[in-house]
mmCIF file of C-alpha atoms and ligand atoms in Angstrom:
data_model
loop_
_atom_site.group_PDB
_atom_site.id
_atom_site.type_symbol
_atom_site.label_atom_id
_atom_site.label_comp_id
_atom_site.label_asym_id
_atom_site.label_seq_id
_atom_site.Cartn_x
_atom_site.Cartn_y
_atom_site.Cartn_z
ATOM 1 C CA UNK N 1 74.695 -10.421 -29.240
ATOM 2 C CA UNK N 2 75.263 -12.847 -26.259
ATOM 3 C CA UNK N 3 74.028 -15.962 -26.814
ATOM 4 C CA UNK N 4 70.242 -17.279 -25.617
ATOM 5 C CA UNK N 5 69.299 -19.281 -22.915
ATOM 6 C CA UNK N 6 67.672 -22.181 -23.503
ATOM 7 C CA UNK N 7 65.943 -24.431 -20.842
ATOM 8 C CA UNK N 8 63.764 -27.462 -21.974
ATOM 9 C CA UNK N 9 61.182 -29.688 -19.411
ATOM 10 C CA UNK N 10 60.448 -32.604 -20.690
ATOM 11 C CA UNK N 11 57.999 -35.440 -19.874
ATOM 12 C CA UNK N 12 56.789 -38.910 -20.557
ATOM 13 C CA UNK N 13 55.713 -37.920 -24.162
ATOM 14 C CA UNK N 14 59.404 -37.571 -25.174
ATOM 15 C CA UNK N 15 60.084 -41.224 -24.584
ATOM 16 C CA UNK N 16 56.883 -42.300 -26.237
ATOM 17 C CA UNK N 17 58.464 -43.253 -29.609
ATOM 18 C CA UNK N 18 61.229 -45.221 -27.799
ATOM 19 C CA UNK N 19 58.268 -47.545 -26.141
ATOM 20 C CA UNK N 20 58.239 -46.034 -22.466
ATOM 21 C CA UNK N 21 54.529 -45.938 -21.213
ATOM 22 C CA UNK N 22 53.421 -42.061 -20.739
ATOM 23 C CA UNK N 23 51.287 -41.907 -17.664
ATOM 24 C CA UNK N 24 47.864 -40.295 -18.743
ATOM 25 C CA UNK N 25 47.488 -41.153 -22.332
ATOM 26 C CA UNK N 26 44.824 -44.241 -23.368
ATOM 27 C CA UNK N 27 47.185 -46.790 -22.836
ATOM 28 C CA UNK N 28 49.342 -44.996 -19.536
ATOM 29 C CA UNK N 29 50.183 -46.662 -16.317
ATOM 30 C CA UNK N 30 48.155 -44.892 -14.504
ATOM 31 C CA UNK N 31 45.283 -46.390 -16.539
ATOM 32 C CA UNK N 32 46.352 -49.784 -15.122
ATOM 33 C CA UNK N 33 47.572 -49.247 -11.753
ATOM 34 C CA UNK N 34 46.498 -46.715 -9.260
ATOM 35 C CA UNK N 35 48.784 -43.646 -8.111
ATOM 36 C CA UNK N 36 47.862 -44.142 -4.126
ATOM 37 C CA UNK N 37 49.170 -48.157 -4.604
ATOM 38 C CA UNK N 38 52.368 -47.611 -6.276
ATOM 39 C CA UNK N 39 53.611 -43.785 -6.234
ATOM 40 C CA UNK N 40 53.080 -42.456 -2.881
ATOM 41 C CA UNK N 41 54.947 -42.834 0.149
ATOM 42 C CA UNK N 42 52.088 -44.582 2.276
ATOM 43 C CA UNK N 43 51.859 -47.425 -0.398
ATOM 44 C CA UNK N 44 55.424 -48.348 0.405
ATOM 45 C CA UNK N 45 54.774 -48.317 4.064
ATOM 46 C CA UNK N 46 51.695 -50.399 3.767
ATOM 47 C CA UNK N 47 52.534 -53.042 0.908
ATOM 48 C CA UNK N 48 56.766 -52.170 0.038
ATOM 49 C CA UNK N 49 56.858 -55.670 -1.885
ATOM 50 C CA UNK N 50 54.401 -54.224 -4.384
ATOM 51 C CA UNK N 51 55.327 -51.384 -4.919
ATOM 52 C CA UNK N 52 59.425 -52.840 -5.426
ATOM 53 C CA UNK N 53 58.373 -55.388 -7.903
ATOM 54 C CA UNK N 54 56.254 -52.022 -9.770
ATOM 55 C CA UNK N 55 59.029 -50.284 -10.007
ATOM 56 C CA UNK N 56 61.370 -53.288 -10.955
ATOM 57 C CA UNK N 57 59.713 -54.159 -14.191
ATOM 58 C CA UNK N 58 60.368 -50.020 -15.001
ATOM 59 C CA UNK N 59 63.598 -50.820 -14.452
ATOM 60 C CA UNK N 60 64.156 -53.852 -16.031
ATOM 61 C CA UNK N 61 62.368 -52.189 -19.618
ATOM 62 C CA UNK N 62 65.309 -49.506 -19.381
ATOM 63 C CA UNK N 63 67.338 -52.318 -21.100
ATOM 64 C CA UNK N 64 64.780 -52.903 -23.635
ATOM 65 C CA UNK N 65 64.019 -49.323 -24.941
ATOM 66 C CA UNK N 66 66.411 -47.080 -27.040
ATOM 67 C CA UNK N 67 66.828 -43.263 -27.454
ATOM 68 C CA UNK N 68 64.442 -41.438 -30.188
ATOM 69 C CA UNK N 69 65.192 -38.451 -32.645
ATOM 70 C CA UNK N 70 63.952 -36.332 -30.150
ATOM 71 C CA UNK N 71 66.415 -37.513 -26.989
ATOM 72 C CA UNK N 72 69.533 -37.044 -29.345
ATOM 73 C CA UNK N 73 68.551 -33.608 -31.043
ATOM 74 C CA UNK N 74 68.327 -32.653 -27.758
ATOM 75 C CA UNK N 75 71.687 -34.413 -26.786
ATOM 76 C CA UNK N 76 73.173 -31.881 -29.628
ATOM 77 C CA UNK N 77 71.966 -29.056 -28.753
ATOM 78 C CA UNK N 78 73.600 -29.422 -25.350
ATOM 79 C CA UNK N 79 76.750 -30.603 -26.185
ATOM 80 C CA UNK N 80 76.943 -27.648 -28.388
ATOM 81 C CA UNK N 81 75.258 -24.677 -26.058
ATOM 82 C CA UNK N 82 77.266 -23.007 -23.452
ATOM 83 C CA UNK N 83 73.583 -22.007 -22.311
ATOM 84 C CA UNK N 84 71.465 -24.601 -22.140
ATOM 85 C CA UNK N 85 70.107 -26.682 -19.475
ATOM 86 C CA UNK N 86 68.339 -30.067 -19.881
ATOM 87 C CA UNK N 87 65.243 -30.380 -17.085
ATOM 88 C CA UNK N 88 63.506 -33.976 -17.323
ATOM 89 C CA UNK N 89 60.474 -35.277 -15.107
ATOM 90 C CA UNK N 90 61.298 -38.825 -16.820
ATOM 91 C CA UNK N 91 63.107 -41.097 -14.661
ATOM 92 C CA UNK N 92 64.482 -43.602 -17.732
ATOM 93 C CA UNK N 93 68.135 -42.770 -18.653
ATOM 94 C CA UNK N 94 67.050 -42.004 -22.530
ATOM 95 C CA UNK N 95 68.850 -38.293 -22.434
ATOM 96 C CA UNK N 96 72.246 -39.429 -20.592
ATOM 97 C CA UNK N 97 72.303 -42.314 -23.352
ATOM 98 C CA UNK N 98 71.935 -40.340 -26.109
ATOM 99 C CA UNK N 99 74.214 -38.062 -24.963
ATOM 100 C CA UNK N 100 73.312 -35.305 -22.320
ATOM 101 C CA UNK N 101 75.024 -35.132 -19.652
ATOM 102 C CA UNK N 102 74.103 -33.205 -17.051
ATOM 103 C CA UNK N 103 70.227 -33.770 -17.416
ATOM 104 C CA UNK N 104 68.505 -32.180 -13.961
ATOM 105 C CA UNK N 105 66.038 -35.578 -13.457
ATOM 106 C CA UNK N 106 63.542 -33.574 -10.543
ATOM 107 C CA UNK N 107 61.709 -36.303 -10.099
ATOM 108 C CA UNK N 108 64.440 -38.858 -9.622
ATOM 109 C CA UNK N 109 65.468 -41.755 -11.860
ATOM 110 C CA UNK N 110 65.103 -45.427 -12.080
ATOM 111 C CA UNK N 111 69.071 -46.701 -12.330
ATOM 112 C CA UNK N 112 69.433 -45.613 -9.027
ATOM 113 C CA UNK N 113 68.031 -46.815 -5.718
ATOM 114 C CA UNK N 114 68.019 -44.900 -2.829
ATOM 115 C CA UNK N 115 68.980 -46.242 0.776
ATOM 116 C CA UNK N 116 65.917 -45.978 3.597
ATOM 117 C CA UNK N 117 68.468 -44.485 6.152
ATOM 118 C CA UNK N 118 71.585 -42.418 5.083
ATOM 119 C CA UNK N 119 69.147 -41.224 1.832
ATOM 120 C CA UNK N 120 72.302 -41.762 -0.406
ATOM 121 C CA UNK N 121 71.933 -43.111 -3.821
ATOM 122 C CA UNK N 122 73.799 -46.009 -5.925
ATOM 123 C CA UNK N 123 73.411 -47.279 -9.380
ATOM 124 C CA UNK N 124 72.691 -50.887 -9.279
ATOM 125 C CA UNK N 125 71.522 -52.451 -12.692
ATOM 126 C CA UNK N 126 73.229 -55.248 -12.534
ATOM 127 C CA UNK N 127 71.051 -58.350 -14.246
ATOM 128 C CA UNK N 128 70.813 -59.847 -10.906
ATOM 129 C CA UNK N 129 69.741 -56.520 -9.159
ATOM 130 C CA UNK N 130 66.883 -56.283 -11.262
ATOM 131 C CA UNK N 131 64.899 -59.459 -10.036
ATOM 132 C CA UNK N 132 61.980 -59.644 -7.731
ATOM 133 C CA UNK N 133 63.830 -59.568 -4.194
ATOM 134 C CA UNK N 134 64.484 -56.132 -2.234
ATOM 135 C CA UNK N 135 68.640 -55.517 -2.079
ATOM 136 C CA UNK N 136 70.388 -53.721 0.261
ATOM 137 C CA UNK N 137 71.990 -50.281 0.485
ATOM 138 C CA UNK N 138 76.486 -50.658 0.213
ATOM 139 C CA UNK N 139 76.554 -47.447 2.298
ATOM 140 C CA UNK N 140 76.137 -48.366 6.006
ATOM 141 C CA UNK N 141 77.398 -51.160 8.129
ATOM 142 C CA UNK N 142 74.557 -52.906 8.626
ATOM 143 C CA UNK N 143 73.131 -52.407 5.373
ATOM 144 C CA UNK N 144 69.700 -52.060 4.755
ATOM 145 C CA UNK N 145 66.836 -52.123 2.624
ATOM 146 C CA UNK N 146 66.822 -49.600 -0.488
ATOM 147 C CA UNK N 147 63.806 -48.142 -1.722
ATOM 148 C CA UNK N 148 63.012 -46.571 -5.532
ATOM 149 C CA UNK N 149 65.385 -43.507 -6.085
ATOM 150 C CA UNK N 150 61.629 -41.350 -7.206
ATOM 151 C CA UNK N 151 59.729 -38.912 -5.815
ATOM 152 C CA UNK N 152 56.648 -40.086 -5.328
ATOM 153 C CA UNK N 153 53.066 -37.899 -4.809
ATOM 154 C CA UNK N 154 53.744 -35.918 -1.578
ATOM 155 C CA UNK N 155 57.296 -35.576 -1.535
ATOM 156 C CA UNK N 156 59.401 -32.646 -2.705
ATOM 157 C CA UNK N 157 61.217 -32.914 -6.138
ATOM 158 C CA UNK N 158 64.456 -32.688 -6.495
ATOM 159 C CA UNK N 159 67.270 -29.963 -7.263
ATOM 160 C CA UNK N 160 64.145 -27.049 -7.252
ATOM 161 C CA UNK N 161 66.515 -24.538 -6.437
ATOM 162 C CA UNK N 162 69.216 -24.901 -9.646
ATOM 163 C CA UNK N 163 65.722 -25.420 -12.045
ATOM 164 C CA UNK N 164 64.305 -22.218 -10.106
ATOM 165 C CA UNK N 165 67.161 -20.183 -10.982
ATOM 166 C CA UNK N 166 67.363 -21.860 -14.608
ATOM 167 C CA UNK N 167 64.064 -21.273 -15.077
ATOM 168 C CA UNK N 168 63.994 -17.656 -14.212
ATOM 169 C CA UNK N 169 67.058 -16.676 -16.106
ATOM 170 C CA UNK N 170 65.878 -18.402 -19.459
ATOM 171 C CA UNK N 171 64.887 -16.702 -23.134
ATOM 172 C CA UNK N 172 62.989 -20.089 -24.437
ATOM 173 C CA UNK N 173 61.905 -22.250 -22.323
ATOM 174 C CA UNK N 174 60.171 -25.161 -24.125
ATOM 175 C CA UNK N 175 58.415 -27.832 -22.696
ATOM 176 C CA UNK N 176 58.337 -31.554 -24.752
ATOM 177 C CA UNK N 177 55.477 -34.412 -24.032
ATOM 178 C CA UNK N 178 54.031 -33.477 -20.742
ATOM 179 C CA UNK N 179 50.055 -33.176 -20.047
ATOM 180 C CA UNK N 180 50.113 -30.216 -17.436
ATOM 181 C CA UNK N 181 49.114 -32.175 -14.757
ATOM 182 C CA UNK N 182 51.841 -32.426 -12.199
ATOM 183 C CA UNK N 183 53.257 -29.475 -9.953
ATOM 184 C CA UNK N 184 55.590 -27.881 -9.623
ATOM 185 C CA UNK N 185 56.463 -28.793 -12.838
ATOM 186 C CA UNK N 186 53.399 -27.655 -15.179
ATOM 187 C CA UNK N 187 54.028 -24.354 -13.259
ATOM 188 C CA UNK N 188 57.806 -23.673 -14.527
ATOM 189 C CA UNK N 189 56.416 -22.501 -17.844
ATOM 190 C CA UNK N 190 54.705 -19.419 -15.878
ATOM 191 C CA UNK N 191 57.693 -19.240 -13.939
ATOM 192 C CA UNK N 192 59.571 -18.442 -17.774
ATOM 193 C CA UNK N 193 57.060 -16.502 -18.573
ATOM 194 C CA UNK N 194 56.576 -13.845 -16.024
ATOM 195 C CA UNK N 195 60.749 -13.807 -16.599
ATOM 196 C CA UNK N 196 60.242 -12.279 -20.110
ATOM 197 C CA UNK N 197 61.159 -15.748 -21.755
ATOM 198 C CA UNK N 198 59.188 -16.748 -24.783
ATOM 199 C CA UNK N 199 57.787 -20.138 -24.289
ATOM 200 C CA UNK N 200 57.180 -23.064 -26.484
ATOM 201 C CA UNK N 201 55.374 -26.440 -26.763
ATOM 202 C CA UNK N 202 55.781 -29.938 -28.595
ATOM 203 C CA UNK N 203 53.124 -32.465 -27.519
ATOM 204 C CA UNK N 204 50.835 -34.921 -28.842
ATOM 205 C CA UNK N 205 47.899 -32.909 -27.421
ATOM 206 C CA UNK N 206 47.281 -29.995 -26.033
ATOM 207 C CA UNK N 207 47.799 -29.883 -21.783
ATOM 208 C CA UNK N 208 45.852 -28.602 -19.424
ATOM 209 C CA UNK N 209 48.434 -25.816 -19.068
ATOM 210 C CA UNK N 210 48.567 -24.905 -23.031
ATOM 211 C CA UNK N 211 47.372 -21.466 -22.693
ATOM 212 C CA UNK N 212 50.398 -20.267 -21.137
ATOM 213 C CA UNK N 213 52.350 -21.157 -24.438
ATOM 214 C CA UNK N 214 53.694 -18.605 -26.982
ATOM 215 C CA UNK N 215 53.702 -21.584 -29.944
ATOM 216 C CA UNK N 216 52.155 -24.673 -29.671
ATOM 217 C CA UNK N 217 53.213 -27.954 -32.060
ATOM 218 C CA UNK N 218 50.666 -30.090 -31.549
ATOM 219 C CA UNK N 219 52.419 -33.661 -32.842
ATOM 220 C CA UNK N 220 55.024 -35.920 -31.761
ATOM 221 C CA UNK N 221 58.380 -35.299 -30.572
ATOM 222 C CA UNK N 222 60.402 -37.771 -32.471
ATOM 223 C CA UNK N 223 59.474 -35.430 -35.664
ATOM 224 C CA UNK N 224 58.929 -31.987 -34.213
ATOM 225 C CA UNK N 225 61.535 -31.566 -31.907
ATOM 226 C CA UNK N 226 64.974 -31.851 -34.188
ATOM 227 C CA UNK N 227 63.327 -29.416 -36.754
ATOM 228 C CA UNK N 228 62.179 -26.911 -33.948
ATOM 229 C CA UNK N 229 65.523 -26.901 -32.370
ATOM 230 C CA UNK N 230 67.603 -26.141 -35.315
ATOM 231 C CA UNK N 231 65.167 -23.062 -35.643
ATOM 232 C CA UNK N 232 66.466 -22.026 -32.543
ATOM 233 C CA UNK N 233 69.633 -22.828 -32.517
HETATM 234 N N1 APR P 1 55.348 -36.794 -28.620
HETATM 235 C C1 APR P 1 54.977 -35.719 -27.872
HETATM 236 N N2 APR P 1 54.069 -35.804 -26.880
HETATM 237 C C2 APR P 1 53.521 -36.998 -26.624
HETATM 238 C C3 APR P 1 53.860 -38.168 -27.360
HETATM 239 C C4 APR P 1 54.823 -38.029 -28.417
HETATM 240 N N3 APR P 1 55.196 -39.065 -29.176
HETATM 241 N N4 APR P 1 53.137 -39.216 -26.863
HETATM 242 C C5 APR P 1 52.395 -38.725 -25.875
HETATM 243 N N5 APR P 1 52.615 -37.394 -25.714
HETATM 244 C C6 APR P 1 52.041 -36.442 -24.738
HETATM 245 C C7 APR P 1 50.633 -36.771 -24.317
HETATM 246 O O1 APR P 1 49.696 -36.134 -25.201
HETATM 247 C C8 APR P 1 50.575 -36.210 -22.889
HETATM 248 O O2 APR P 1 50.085 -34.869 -22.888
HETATM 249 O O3 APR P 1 52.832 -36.538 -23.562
HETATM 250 C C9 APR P 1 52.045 -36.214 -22.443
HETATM 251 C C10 APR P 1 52.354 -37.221 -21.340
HETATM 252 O O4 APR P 1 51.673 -36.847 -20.188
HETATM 253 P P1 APR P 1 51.800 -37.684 -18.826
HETATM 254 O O5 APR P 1 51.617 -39.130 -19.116
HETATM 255 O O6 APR P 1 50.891 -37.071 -17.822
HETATM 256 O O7 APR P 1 53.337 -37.481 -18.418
HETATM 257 P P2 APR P 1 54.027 -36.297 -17.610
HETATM 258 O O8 APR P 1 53.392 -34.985 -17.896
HETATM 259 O O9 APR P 1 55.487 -36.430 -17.842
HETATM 260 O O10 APR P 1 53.707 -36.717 -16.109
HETATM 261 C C11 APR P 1 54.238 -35.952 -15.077
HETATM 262 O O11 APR P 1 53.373 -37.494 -13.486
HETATM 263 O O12 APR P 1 52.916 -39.561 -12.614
HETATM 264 C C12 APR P 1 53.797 -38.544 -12.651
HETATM 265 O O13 APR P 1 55.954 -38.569 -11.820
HETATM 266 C C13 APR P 1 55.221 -38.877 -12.987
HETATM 267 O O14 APR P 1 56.880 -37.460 -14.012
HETATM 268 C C14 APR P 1 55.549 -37.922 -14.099
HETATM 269 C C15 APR P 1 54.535 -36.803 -13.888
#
């Protein structure tokens, strides 16, 4: 028998236990800050300096936070599946450092910032490219100001066509520590589903999207996930 295909989604729950702030929970950014003033589009055209030093701090925590059980069971799985395919909303590097690869990141990630005018990106985490000031892009002659490498509320995520096609090939698809709320994403699992793929959940609570879930582990990832995979794998 050919081997299955695996594709996991994961969200802001996975990197809960490694201290990364989910974004709807009690204690979530988005309790603290407001969506329109730092995650959309117009907020960087009206106030960019607020928005830069927002996403700044994010960056700057990447250095203080550390991979869970969860990031590196997954990390095995994929260095040890021919089919398997990693599909994160997070935009901290926890999967590539604890070992995967070739995680899709659809809605962009904070190592990289993106330049206003040619769109390409660059990593820049240097200590001193993580202080208050904008920086510039290395890319065009007269360089010029970058902006967050994330897809904010209104824009298109990224790579939809490889997850599309991931998606609807898949056996499992399992989603990991995200509340429902954000499309397209919370609509991938129906996507699996109408493909014949059995489909599987590992969150803190139950999302607003739980009904469309074959088994449901209601608990957190850091202790769920590693056991769940080895079923599977
Ligand atoms: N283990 C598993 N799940 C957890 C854990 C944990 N340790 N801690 C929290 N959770 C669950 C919460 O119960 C919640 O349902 O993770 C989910 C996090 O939900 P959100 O904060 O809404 O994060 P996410 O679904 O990834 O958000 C989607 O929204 O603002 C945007 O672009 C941002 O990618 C993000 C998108």
């Amino acid at each position: 028998m050919s081997e299955k295909r695996i594709v996991v989604l994961t969200g802001a729950g996975i990197s809960a236990e490694s201290g990364v702030r989910t974004f709807r929970d009690g204690d979530g950014l988005w309790e603290e800050h407001r969506i329109e003033d730092v995650a959309t589009p117009q907020a960087w055209r009206a106030d960019p300096m607020f928005v830069w030093r927002f996403y700044q701090a994010r960056r700057r925590q990447l250095l203080d936070v550390k991979p869970n059980p969860a990031h590196f069971a997954l990390a095995e799985m994929a260095q040890n599946r021919e089919h398997f395919t990693l599909i994160t909303q997070n935009v901290d590097d926890l999967h590539e450092r604890a070992g995967t690869s070739n995680t899709i990141h659809m809605h962009g990630r904070l190592e990289t910032l993106r330049c206003e005018r040619s769109g390409r990106n660059e990593v820049r985490m240097d200590e001193n490219e993580l202080l208050d000031e904008f920086l510039t892009c290395s890319c065009c002659s007269e360089p010029v100001r970058l902006r967050p490498d994330i897809v904010w509320f209104g824009e298109t995520p990224m790579f939809m066509n490889e997850i599309y096609a991931a998606v609807e090939q898949c056996d499992v698809f399992v989603v990991v520590g995200s509340s429902g709320h954000v499309y397209p994403a919370a609509n991938l699992v129906n996507i699996a589903k109408a493909a014949g793929a059995t489909t599987m959940l590992v969150n803190l609570e139950a999302p607003l999207n739980v009904d469309a879930f074959d088994e449901v582990h209601l608990g957190k990832a850091g202790v769920l996930l590693p056991d769940l995979l080895k079923r599977l794998a």
